[in-house]
PDB file of C-alpha atoms in Angstrom:
ATOM      1  CA  MET A  10       0.000   0.000   0.000  1.00  0.00           C
ATOM      2  CA  ILE A  11       1.215   3.479  -0.803  1.00  0.00           C
ATOM      3  CA  ASN A  12       2.339   5.413   2.263  1.00  0.00           C
ATOM      4  CA  LEU A  13       0.787   8.830   1.792  1.00  0.00           C
ATOM      5  CA  VAL A  14       0.652  11.679   4.275  1.00  0.00           C
ATOM      6  CA  TYR A  15      -2.531  13.730   4.059  1.00  0.00           C
ATOM      7  CA  THR A  16      -3.117  17.279   5.311  1.00  0.00           C
ATOM      8  CA  GLY A  17      -6.473  18.950   4.856  1.00  0.00           C
ATOM      9  CA  GLY A  18      -7.630  16.180   2.523  1.00  0.00           C
ATOM     10  CA  GLN A  19      -4.802  16.658   0.050  1.00  0.00           C
ATOM     11  CA  VAL A  20      -1.797  14.485  -0.589  1.00  0.00           C
ATOM     12  CA  MET A  21       1.212  16.311   0.814  1.00  0.00           C
ATOM     13  CA  ALA A  22       3.938  13.683   0.840  1.00  0.00           C
ATOM     14  CA  ASP A  23       4.785  10.114  -0.020  1.00  0.00           C
ATOM     15  CA  GLU A  24       6.844   8.429   2.692  1.00  0.00           C
ATOM     16  CA  ARG A  25       8.613   6.307   0.092  1.00  0.00           C
ATOM     17  CA  LEU A  26      10.438   9.437  -1.066  1.00  0.00           C
ATOM     18  CA  ILE A  27      13.619  10.116   0.910  1.00  0.00           C
ATOM     19  CA  ALA A  28      15.114  13.485   0.001  1.00  0.00           C
ATOM     20  CA  ALA A  29      18.892  13.501   0.298  1.00  0.00           C
ATOM     21  CA  LEU A  30      20.275  16.414   2.310  1.00  0.00           C
ATOM     22  CA  ASP A  31      23.499  16.609   0.331  1.00  0.00           C
ATOM     23  CA  VAL A  32      24.283  20.069   1.686  1.00  0.00           C
ATOM     24  CA  HIS A  33      27.006  21.375   3.994  1.00  0.00           C
ATOM     25  CA  THR A  34      25.633  23.458   6.854  1.00  0.00           C
ATOM     26  CA  MET A  35      22.692  23.605   9.240  1.00  0.00           C
ATOM     27  CA  ASP A  36      21.603  26.817   7.542  1.00  0.00           C
ATOM     28  CA  ASP A  37      21.450  24.924   4.240  1.00  0.00           C
ATOM     29  CA  VAL A  38      19.472  22.130   5.903  1.00  0.00           C
ATOM     30  CA  LYS A  39      16.948  24.485   7.478  1.00  0.00           C
ATOM     31  CA  ARG A  40      16.561  26.445   4.266  1.00  0.00           C
ATOM     32  CA  LEU A  41      15.870  23.356   2.142  1.00  0.00           C
ATOM     33  CA  VAL A  42      13.593  21.625   4.650  1.00  0.00           C
ATOM     34  CA  THR A  43      11.611  24.816   5.141  1.00  0.00           C
ATOM     35  CA  THR A  44      11.319  25.260   1.375  1.00  0.00           C
ATOM     36  CA  LEU A  45      10.050  21.711   0.900  1.00  0.00           C
ATOM     37  CA  GLY A  46       7.591  22.078   3.787  1.00  0.00           C
ATOM     38  CA  ASP A  47       4.975  19.307   3.997  1.00  0.00           C
ATOM     39  CA  SER A  48       5.938  17.956   0.570  1.00  0.00           C
ATOM     40  CA  VAL A  49       8.713  15.820   2.083  1.00  0.00           C
ATOM     41  CA  THR A  50       8.627  13.972   5.413  1.00  0.00           C
ATOM     42  CA  TYR A  51      11.683  11.710   5.094  1.00  0.00           C
ATOM     43  CA  TYR A  52      15.301  12.877   4.731  1.00  0.00           C
ATOM     44  CA  LYS A  53      18.654  11.203   4.236  1.00  0.00           C
ATOM     45  CA  VAL A  54      21.628  12.503   6.204  1.00  0.00           C
ATOM     46  CA  GLY A  55      24.920  11.282   4.785  1.00  0.00           C
ATOM     47  CA  MET A  56      28.561  11.361   5.792  1.00  0.00           C
ATOM     48  CA  GLU A  57      29.458  14.825   4.551  1.00  0.00           C
ATOM     49  CA  LEU A  58      26.643  16.570   6.390  1.00  0.00           C
ATOM     50  CA  PHE A  59      26.838  14.470   9.566  1.00  0.00           C
ATOM     51  CA  TYR A  60      30.607  14.775   9.856  1.00  0.00           C
ATOM     52  CA  GLY A  61      30.318  18.513   9.247  1.00  0.00           C
ATOM     53  CA  VAL A  62      27.557  19.475  11.674  1.00  0.00           C
ATOM     54  CA  GLY A  63      27.196  16.423  13.912  1.00  0.00           C
ATOM     55  CA  ALA A  64      24.179  14.961  15.667  1.00  0.00           C
ATOM     56  CA  GLN A  65      22.335  18.285  15.794  1.00  0.00           C
ATOM     57  CA  VAL A  66      21.008  17.695  12.280  1.00  0.00           C
ATOM     58  CA  VAL A  67      19.230  14.501  13.354  1.00  0.00           C
ATOM     59  CA  THR A  68      17.877  16.200  16.479  1.00  0.00           C
ATOM     60  CA  TRP A  69      16.578  19.185  14.508  1.00  0.00           C
ATOM     61  CA  LEU A  70      14.905  17.037  11.845  1.00  0.00           C
ATOM     62  CA  ARG A  71      13.174  14.923  14.464  1.00  0.00           C
ATOM     63  CA  GLU A  72      11.978  18.120  16.159  1.00  0.00           C
ATOM     64  CA  GLN A  73      10.381  19.040  12.821  1.00  0.00           C
ATOM     65  CA  ASP A  74       8.605  15.646  12.894  1.00  0.00           C
ATOM     66  CA  LYS A  75      10.695  14.338   9.978  1.00  0.00           C
ATOM     67  CA  ASP A  76      11.906  10.777   9.532  1.00  0.00           C
ATOM     68  CA  VAL A  77      15.666  10.386   9.166  1.00  0.00           C
ATOM     69  CA  PHE A  78      17.695   7.840   7.234  1.00  0.00           C
ATOM     70  CA  LEU A  79      21.163   8.205   8.749  1.00  0.00           C
ATOM     71  CA  ASP A  80      23.302   6.937   5.892  1.00  0.00           C
ATOM     72  CA  LEU A  81      26.744   6.378   7.443  1.00  0.00           C
ATOM     73  CA  LYS A  82      27.418   2.864   6.068  1.00  0.00           C
ATOM     74  CA  LEU A  83      29.240   1.378   9.056  1.00  0.00           C
ATOM     75  CA  HIS A  84      31.840  -1.260   8.143  1.00  0.00           C
ATOM     76  CA  ASP A  85      34.173  -2.574  10.846  1.00  0.00           C
ATOM     77  CA  ILE A  86      34.799  -5.556  13.063  1.00  0.00           C
ATOM     78  CA  PRO A  87      31.541  -6.857  14.619  1.00  0.00           C
ATOM     79  CA  ASN A  88      31.960  -5.396  18.098  1.00  0.00           C
ATOM     80  CA  THR A  89      32.934  -1.943  16.810  1.00  0.00           C
ATOM     81  CA  ALA A  90      30.146  -1.841  14.214  1.00  0.00           C
ATOM     82  CA  ALA A  91      27.593  -2.911  16.828  1.00  0.00           C
ATOM     83  CA  GLY A  92      28.779  -0.240  19.252  1.00  0.00           C
ATOM     84  CA  GLY A  93      28.603   2.390  16.546  1.00  0.00           C
ATOM     85  CA  ILE A  94      25.082   1.385  15.514  1.00  0.00           C
ATOM     86  CA  CYS A  95      23.900   1.559  19.124  1.00  0.00           C
ATOM     87  CA  SER A  96      25.402   5.040  19.503  1.00  0.00           C
ATOM     88  CA  LEU A  97      23.600   6.192  16.356  1.00  0.00           C
ATOM     89  CA  MET A  98      20.369   4.517  17.449  1.00  0.00           C
ATOM     90  CA  ARG A  99      20.274   6.741  20.520  1.00  0.00           C
ATOM     91  CA  LEU A 100      20.081   9.823  18.272  1.00  0.00           C
ATOM     92  CA  GLY A 101      16.564   8.856  17.215  1.00  0.00           C
ATOM     93  CA  ALA A 102      17.062   8.146  13.509  1.00  0.00           C
ATOM     94  CA  THR A 103      14.362   6.166  11.716  1.00  0.00           C
ATOM     95  CA  MET A 104      16.741   4.030   9.677  1.00  0.00           C
ATOM     96  CA  LEU A 105      20.468   3.161   9.893  1.00  0.00           C
ATOM     97  CA  ASN A 106      22.782   1.156   7.681  1.00  0.00           C
ATOM     98  CA  VAL A 107      25.935  -0.944   7.525  1.00  0.00           C
ATOM     99  CA  HIS A 108      27.921  -2.411   4.628  1.00  0.00           C
ATOM    100  CA  ALA A 109      26.818  -5.948   3.809  1.00  0.00           C
ATOM    101  CA  SER A 110      30.392  -6.677   2.755  1.00  0.00           C
ATOM    102  CA  GLY A 111      31.269  -6.519   6.467  1.00  0.00           C
ATOM    103  CA  GLY A 112      29.859 -10.029   6.586  1.00  0.00           C
ATOM    104  CA  TYR A 113      27.155 -12.022   8.318  1.00  0.00           C
ATOM    105  CA  THR A 114      28.690 -11.891  11.792  1.00  0.00           C
ATOM    106  CA  MET A 115      29.109  -8.116  11.693  1.00  0.00           C
ATOM    107  CA  MET A 116      25.538  -7.576  10.505  1.00  0.00           C
ATOM    108  CA  LYS A 117      23.972  -9.987  12.982  1.00  0.00           C
ATOM    109  CA  THR A 118      25.988  -8.644  15.923  1.00  0.00           C
ATOM    110  CA  ALA A 119      24.983  -5.063  15.089  1.00  0.00           C
ATOM    111  CA  CYS A 120      21.332  -6.016  14.585  1.00  0.00           C
ATOM    112  CA  ASP A 121      21.027  -8.099  17.745  1.00  0.00           C
ATOM    113  CA  ARG A 122      22.754  -5.560  19.958  1.00  0.00           C
ATOM    114  CA  MET A 123      20.716  -2.663  18.546  1.00  0.00           C
ATOM    115  CA  HIS A 124      17.437  -4.464  19.256  1.00  0.00           C
ATOM    116  CA  ALA A 125      18.570  -5.454  22.739  1.00  0.00           C
ATOM    117  CA  GLU A 126      19.621  -1.908  23.624  1.00  0.00           C
ATOM    118  CA  ALA A 127      16.434  -0.380  22.217  1.00  0.00           C
ATOM    119  CA  ALA A 128      14.402  -2.763  24.356  1.00  0.00           C
ATOM    120  CA  GLU A 129      16.472  -1.928  27.415  1.00  0.00           C
ATOM    121  CA  LEU A 130      16.028   1.805  26.859  1.00  0.00           C
ATOM    122  CA  GLY A 131      12.335   1.439  26.035  1.00  0.00           C
ATOM    123  CA  VAL A 132      12.668   3.237  22.678  1.00  0.00           C
ATOM    124  CA  LYS A 133      11.484   2.352  19.210  1.00  0.00           C
ATOM    125  CA  CYS A 134      14.149   0.429  17.320  1.00  0.00           C
ATOM    126  CA  PRO A 135      15.141   1.938  13.967  1.00  0.00           C
ATOM    127  CA  LYS A 136      15.220  -0.090  10.795  1.00  0.00           C
ATOM    128  CA  LEU A 137      18.646  -1.492   9.984  1.00  0.00           C
ATOM    129  CA  ILE A 138      19.553  -2.074   6.357  1.00  0.00           C
ATOM    130  CA  ALA A 139      22.718  -3.083   4.507  1.00  0.00           C
ATOM    131  CA  VAL A 140      24.461  -1.503   1.542  1.00  0.00           C
ATOM    132  CA  THR A 141      25.005  -4.154  -1.140  1.00  0.00           C
ATOM    133  CA  VAL A 142      27.061  -2.626  -3.986  1.00  0.00           C
ATOM    134  CA  LEU A 143      27.389   1.154  -4.353  1.00  0.00           C
ATOM    135  CA  THR A 144      25.432   2.504  -7.317  1.00  0.00           C
ATOM    136  CA  SER A 145      28.542   4.384  -8.482  1.00  0.00           C
ATOM    137  CA  ILE A 146      30.312   1.056  -9.195  1.00  0.00           C
ATOM    138  CA  ASN A 147      30.041  -0.334 -12.707  1.00  0.00           C
ATOM    139  CA  GLN A 148      31.091  -3.739 -13.988  1.00  0.00           C
ATOM    140  CA  ASP A 149      34.588  -2.503 -14.972  1.00  0.00           C
ATOM    141  CA  ASP A 150      35.168  -1.132 -11.449  1.00  0.00           C
ATOM    142  CA  TRP A 151      33.909  -4.412 -10.037  1.00  0.00           C
ATOM    143  CA  ARG A 152      36.266  -6.457 -12.182  1.00  0.00           C
ATOM    144  CA  ASP A 153      39.217  -4.214 -11.286  1.00  0.00           C
ATOM    145  CA  MET A 154      38.547  -5.051  -7.628  1.00  0.00           C
ATOM    146  CA  GLY A 155      39.215  -8.687  -8.464  1.00  0.00           C
ATOM    147  CA  LEU A 156      35.616  -9.805  -7.982  1.00  0.00           C
ATOM    148  CA  ALA A 157      34.482 -12.568 -10.302  1.00  0.00           C
ATOM    149  CA  LEU A 158      30.710 -12.533  -9.782  1.00  0.00           C
ATOM    150  CA  GLN A 159      28.516 -10.316 -11.884  1.00  0.00           C
ATOM    151  CA  ILE A 160      27.316  -7.313  -9.859  1.00  0.00           C
ATOM    152  CA  LYS A 161      23.711  -8.487  -9.942  1.00  0.00           C
ATOM    153  CA  SER A 162      24.626 -11.896  -8.568  1.00  0.00           C
ATOM    154  CA  ALA A 163      26.731 -10.345  -5.816  1.00  0.00           C
ATOM    155  CA  VAL A 164      23.908  -7.968  -4.844  1.00  0.00           C
ATOM    156  CA  VAL A 165      21.411 -10.811  -4.486  1.00  0.00           C
ATOM    157  CA  ARG A 166      23.871 -12.870  -2.450  1.00  0.00           C
ATOM    158  CA  LEU A 167      24.525  -9.936  -0.102  1.00  0.00           C
ATOM    159  CA  ALA A 168      20.794  -9.217   0.225  1.00  0.00           C
ATOM    160  CA  ARG A 169      20.113 -12.805   1.263  1.00  0.00           C
ATOM    161  CA  LEU A 170      22.960 -12.609   3.757  1.00  0.00           C
ATOM    162  CA  ALA A 171      21.543  -9.421   5.264  1.00  0.00           C
ATOM    163  CA  GLN A 172      18.115 -11.006   5.570  1.00  0.00           C
ATOM    164  CA  LYS A 173      19.627 -14.085   7.221  1.00  0.00           C
ATOM    165  CA  ALA A 174      21.356 -11.794   9.732  1.00  0.00           C
ATOM    166  CA  GLY A 175      17.993 -10.293  10.695  1.00  0.00           C
ATOM    167  CA  LEU A 176      18.255  -6.947   8.914  1.00  0.00           C
ATOM    168  CA  ASP A 177      15.170  -5.189   7.601  1.00  0.00           C
ATOM    169  CA  GLY A 178      16.395  -4.623   4.072  1.00  0.00           C
ATOM    170  CA  VAL A 179      19.133  -3.358   1.805  1.00  0.00           C
ATOM    171  CA  VAL A 180      20.364  -0.377  -0.132  1.00  0.00           C
ATOM    172  CA  ALA A 181      20.711  -1.385  -3.766  1.00  0.00           C
ATOM    173  CA  SER A 182      20.420  -0.114  -7.308  1.00  0.00           C
ATOM    174  CA  ALA A 183      16.907  -0.228  -8.729  1.00  0.00           C
ATOM    175  CA  GLN A 184      18.394  -2.322 -11.519  1.00  0.00           C
ATOM    176  CA  GLU A 185      18.695  -5.183  -9.033  1.00  0.00           C
ATOM    177  CA  ALA A 186      15.430  -4.502  -7.163  1.00  0.00           C
ATOM    178  CA  SER A 187      13.336  -7.139  -8.936  1.00  0.00           C
ATOM    179  CA  LEU A 188      15.966  -9.819  -8.306  1.00  0.00           C
ATOM    180  CA  ILE A 189      16.154  -8.905  -4.603  1.00  0.00           C
ATOM    181  CA  ARG A 190      12.373  -8.883  -4.311  1.00  0.00           C
ATOM    182  CA  GLU A 191      12.181 -12.352  -5.818  1.00  0.00           C
ATOM    183  CA  ALA A 192      14.956 -13.651  -3.531  1.00  0.00           C
ATOM    184  CA  CYS A 193      13.924 -11.982  -0.258  1.00  0.00           C
ATOM    185  CA  GLY A 194      10.142 -11.686  -0.373  1.00  0.00           C
ATOM    186  CA  LYS A 195       7.580  -8.920  -0.130  1.00  0.00           C
ATOM    187  CA  ASP A 196       8.369  -7.535   3.337  1.00  0.00           C
ATOM    188  CA  PHE A 197      12.066  -6.822   2.742  1.00  0.00           C
ATOM    189  CA  LEU A 198      12.957  -3.122   2.379  1.00  0.00           C
ATOM    190  CA  ILE A 199      14.721  -2.094  -0.822  1.00  0.00           C
ATOM    191  CA  VAL A 200      16.052   1.456  -0.592  1.00  0.00           C
ATOM    192  CA  THR A 201      17.263   2.684  -3.958  1.00  0.00           C
ATOM    193  CA  PRO A 202      19.639   5.607  -4.553  1.00  0.00           C
ATOM    194  CA  GLY A 203      20.629   6.646  -8.049  1.00  0.00           C
ATOM    195  CA  ILE A 204      17.058   7.676  -8.887  1.00  0.00           C
ATOM    196  CA  ARG A 205      16.784  10.225 -11.654  1.00  0.00           C
ATOM    197  CA  PRO A 206      13.555  11.538 -13.213  1.00  0.00           C
ATOM    198  CA  ALA A 207      13.489  11.083 -16.971  1.00  0.00           C
ATOM    199  CA  GLY A 208      15.889  13.471 -18.699  1.00  0.00           C
ATOM    200  CA  SER A 209      17.993  14.190 -15.599  1.00  0.00           C
ATOM    201  CA  ASP A 210      21.803  14.111 -15.564  1.00  0.00           C
ATOM    202  CA  THR A 211      23.162  10.892 -13.981  1.00  0.00           C
ATOM    203  CA  HIS A 212      26.230  12.719 -12.510  1.00  0.00           C
ATOM    204  CA  ASP A 213      28.409  10.208 -10.591  1.00  0.00           C
ATOM    205  CA  GLN A 214      25.876   7.395 -10.555  1.00  0.00           C
ATOM    206  CA  SER A 215      26.415   4.431 -12.894  1.00  0.00           C
ATOM    207  CA  ARG A 216      23.373   2.223 -12.276  1.00  0.00           C
ATOM    208  CA  VAL A 217      20.396   4.581 -12.300  1.00  0.00           C
ATOM    209  CA  ALA A 218      16.628   4.336 -12.782  1.00  0.00           C
ATOM    210  CA  THR A 219      13.556   6.555 -12.955  1.00  0.00           C
ATOM    211  CA  PRO A 220      11.094   6.667 -10.040  1.00  0.00           C
ATOM    212  CA  THR A 221       8.535   4.783 -12.096  1.00  0.00           C
ATOM    213  CA  SER A 222      10.832   1.947 -13.084  1.00  0.00           C
ATOM    214  CA  ALA A 223      12.284   1.613  -9.569  1.00  0.00           C
ATOM    215  CA  LEU A 224       8.868   1.241  -7.945  1.00  0.00           C
ATOM    216  CA  THR A 225       7.687  -1.116 -10.637  1.00  0.00           C
ATOM    217  CA  ASP A 226      10.690  -3.352  -9.994  1.00  0.00           C
ATOM    218  CA  GLY A 227       9.998  -3.544  -6.258  1.00  0.00           C
ATOM    219  CA  ALA A 228      11.769  -0.638  -4.536  1.00  0.00           C
ATOM    220  CA  THR A 229      10.170   0.420  -1.246  1.00  0.00           C
ATOM    221  CA  HIS A 230      11.982   3.766  -0.859  1.00  0.00           C
ATOM    222  CA  LEU A 231      13.596   6.126  -3.358  1.00  0.00           C
ATOM    223  CA  VAL A 232      16.544   8.305  -2.344  1.00  0.00           C
ATOM    224  CA  ILE A 233      16.605  11.422  -4.517  1.00  0.00           C
ATOM    225  CA  GLY A 234      19.034  14.276  -4.078  1.00  0.00           C
ATOM    226  CA  ARG A 235      20.196  16.550  -6.904  1.00  0.00           C
ATOM    227  CA  PRO A 236      16.933  16.522  -8.894  1.00  0.00           C
ATOM    228  CA  ILE A 237      15.305  18.101  -5.823  1.00  0.00           C
ATOM    229  CA  TYR A 238      17.885  20.252  -4.014  1.00  0.00           C
ATOM    230  CA  ALA A 239      19.547  21.560  -7.205  1.00  0.00           C
ATOM    231  CA  ALA A 240      16.251  22.426  -8.899  1.00  0.00           C
ATOM    232  CA  ALA A 241      15.269  26.046  -9.431  1.00  0.00           C
ATOM    233  CA  ASP A 242      12.121  25.247  -7.435  1.00  0.00           C
ATOM    234  CA  PRO A 243      12.892  22.315  -5.096  1.00  0.00           C
ATOM    235  CA  LYS A 244       9.321  22.003  -3.823  1.00  0.00           C
ATOM    236  CA  ALA A 245       7.873  21.852  -7.320  1.00  0.00           C
ATOM    237  CA  ALA A 246      10.509  19.271  -8.284  1.00  0.00           C
ATOM    238  CA  ALA A 247       9.633  17.109  -5.254  1.00  0.00           C
ATOM    239  CA  GLU A 248       5.916  17.362  -5.926  1.00  0.00           C
ATOM    240  CA  LYS A 249       6.410  16.386  -9.561  1.00  0.00           C
ATOM    241  CA  ILE A 250       8.237  13.250  -8.423  1.00  0.00           C
ATOM    242  CA  ILE A 251       5.501  12.522  -5.858  1.00  0.00           C
ATOM    243  CA  ASN A 252       2.804  12.846  -8.518  1.00  0.00           C
ATOM    244  CA  GLU A 253       4.611  10.226 -10.552  1.00  0.00           C
ATOM    245  CA  MET A 254       5.007   7.962  -7.533  1.00  0.00           C
ATOM    246  CA  GLU A 255       1.354   8.160  -6.493  1.00  0.00           C
ATOM    247  CA  THR A 256       0.231   5.952  -9.367  1.00  0.00           C
ATOM    248  CA  PHE A 257       2.563   3.132  -8.331  1.00  0.00           C
ATOM    249  CA  TYR A 258       2.235   0.917  -5.312  1.00  0.00           C
ATOM    250  CA  ASP A 259       4.827  -0.721  -3.131  1.00  0.00           C
ATOM    251  CA  TYR A 260       5.740  -4.028  -4.688  1.00  0.00           C
ATOM    252  CA  ASN A 261       2.852  -6.487  -4.795  1.00  0.00           C
ATOM    253  CA  PRO A 262       3.049  -9.788  -6.691  1.00  0.00           C
ATOM    254  CA  ASN A 263      -0.588  -9.318  -7.708  1.00  0.00           C
ATOM    255  CA  PRO A 264      -0.533  -9.489 -11.536  1.00  0.00           C
ATOM    256  CA  LEU A 265      -3.224  -6.828 -11.938  1.00  0.00           C
ATOM    257  CA  PRO A 266      -1.948  -3.785 -13.838  1.00  0.00           C
ATOM    258  CA  HIS A 267      -1.097  -0.862 -11.584  1.00  0.00           C
ATOM    259  CA  VAL A 268      -4.000   1.220 -12.833  1.00  0.00           C
ATOM    260  CA  LEU A 269      -6.470  -1.526 -11.839  1.00  0.00           C
ATOM    261  CA  LEU A 270      -4.839  -1.765  -8.404  1.00  0.00           C
ATOM    262  CA  TRP A 271      -5.248   1.998  -8.076  1.00  0.00           C
ATOM    263  CA  TRP A 272      -8.999   1.781  -8.767  1.00  0.00           C
ATOM    264  CA  ARG A 273      -9.426  -1.360  -6.642  1.00  0.00           C
ATOM    265  CA  ASP A 274      -7.910   0.187  -3.511  1.00  0.00           C
ATOM    266  CA  ARG A 275      -9.758   3.478  -3.812  1.00  0.00           C
ATOM    267  CA  PHE A 276     -13.211   2.089  -4.522  1.00  0.00           C
ATOM    268  CA  SER A 277     -13.186  -1.292  -2.772  1.00  0.00           C
ATOM    269  CA  PHE A 278     -15.631   0.057  -0.166  1.00  0.00           C
ATOM    270  CA  PHE A 279     -18.353  -0.134  -2.880  1.00  0.00           C
ATOM    271  CA  LEU A 280     -17.790  -3.891  -3.279  1.00  0.00           C
TER     272      LEU A 280
END
């Protein structure tokens, strides 16, 4: 089911859209979030911003009633990664991540300890997901790293490993979303960066997709940065993306065309 936020009877946001705060200062953050207003309720905070301004950005966003994907991609020995995840969990982020290439033991240790500490503190546990293969990496880069598997095969293997470790989902290119969905089932989160509306510049992303194609292939969340924050009118850009997203549902193996699903869910109370 689509996750829509309504205000005054009108669609104001789609919680599957995560706007990337790829900016440098708290002033930049406040300016962009204020500009986007109720159009966006979920934000990604990455390394550059977090390392520059610290935990205050998460605190401020939560005070604005925004969800936060804290995208710091932890990758270390199991005990260190688990300790880091627990420290980040205390900040109140909605979703955290680690690198799946850290291995099963690292992922499971981080996941188990995070859940245990959340229970001990009596706080809601964030979602924990794993980065499979960065969307900036192409097959030539992959081969130069001495890795024999095709990227798609490696992504699916890492996704299964993350699921086995108890994680809630993965970060992966939309180009692998359908394969992950088939391998990991309908309840597994698939967060897809590298999303570009039709006609947009791909910049430093190699494996990109449009919002429509990503959702069709099974993505649950779309991380979109430059097409929103670099637009002349960021709010209009976000709302244009949301309008496209509204006609597509979170992955459902039901073979009915999307348009029939749209009518079914809106008018089922007549049946």
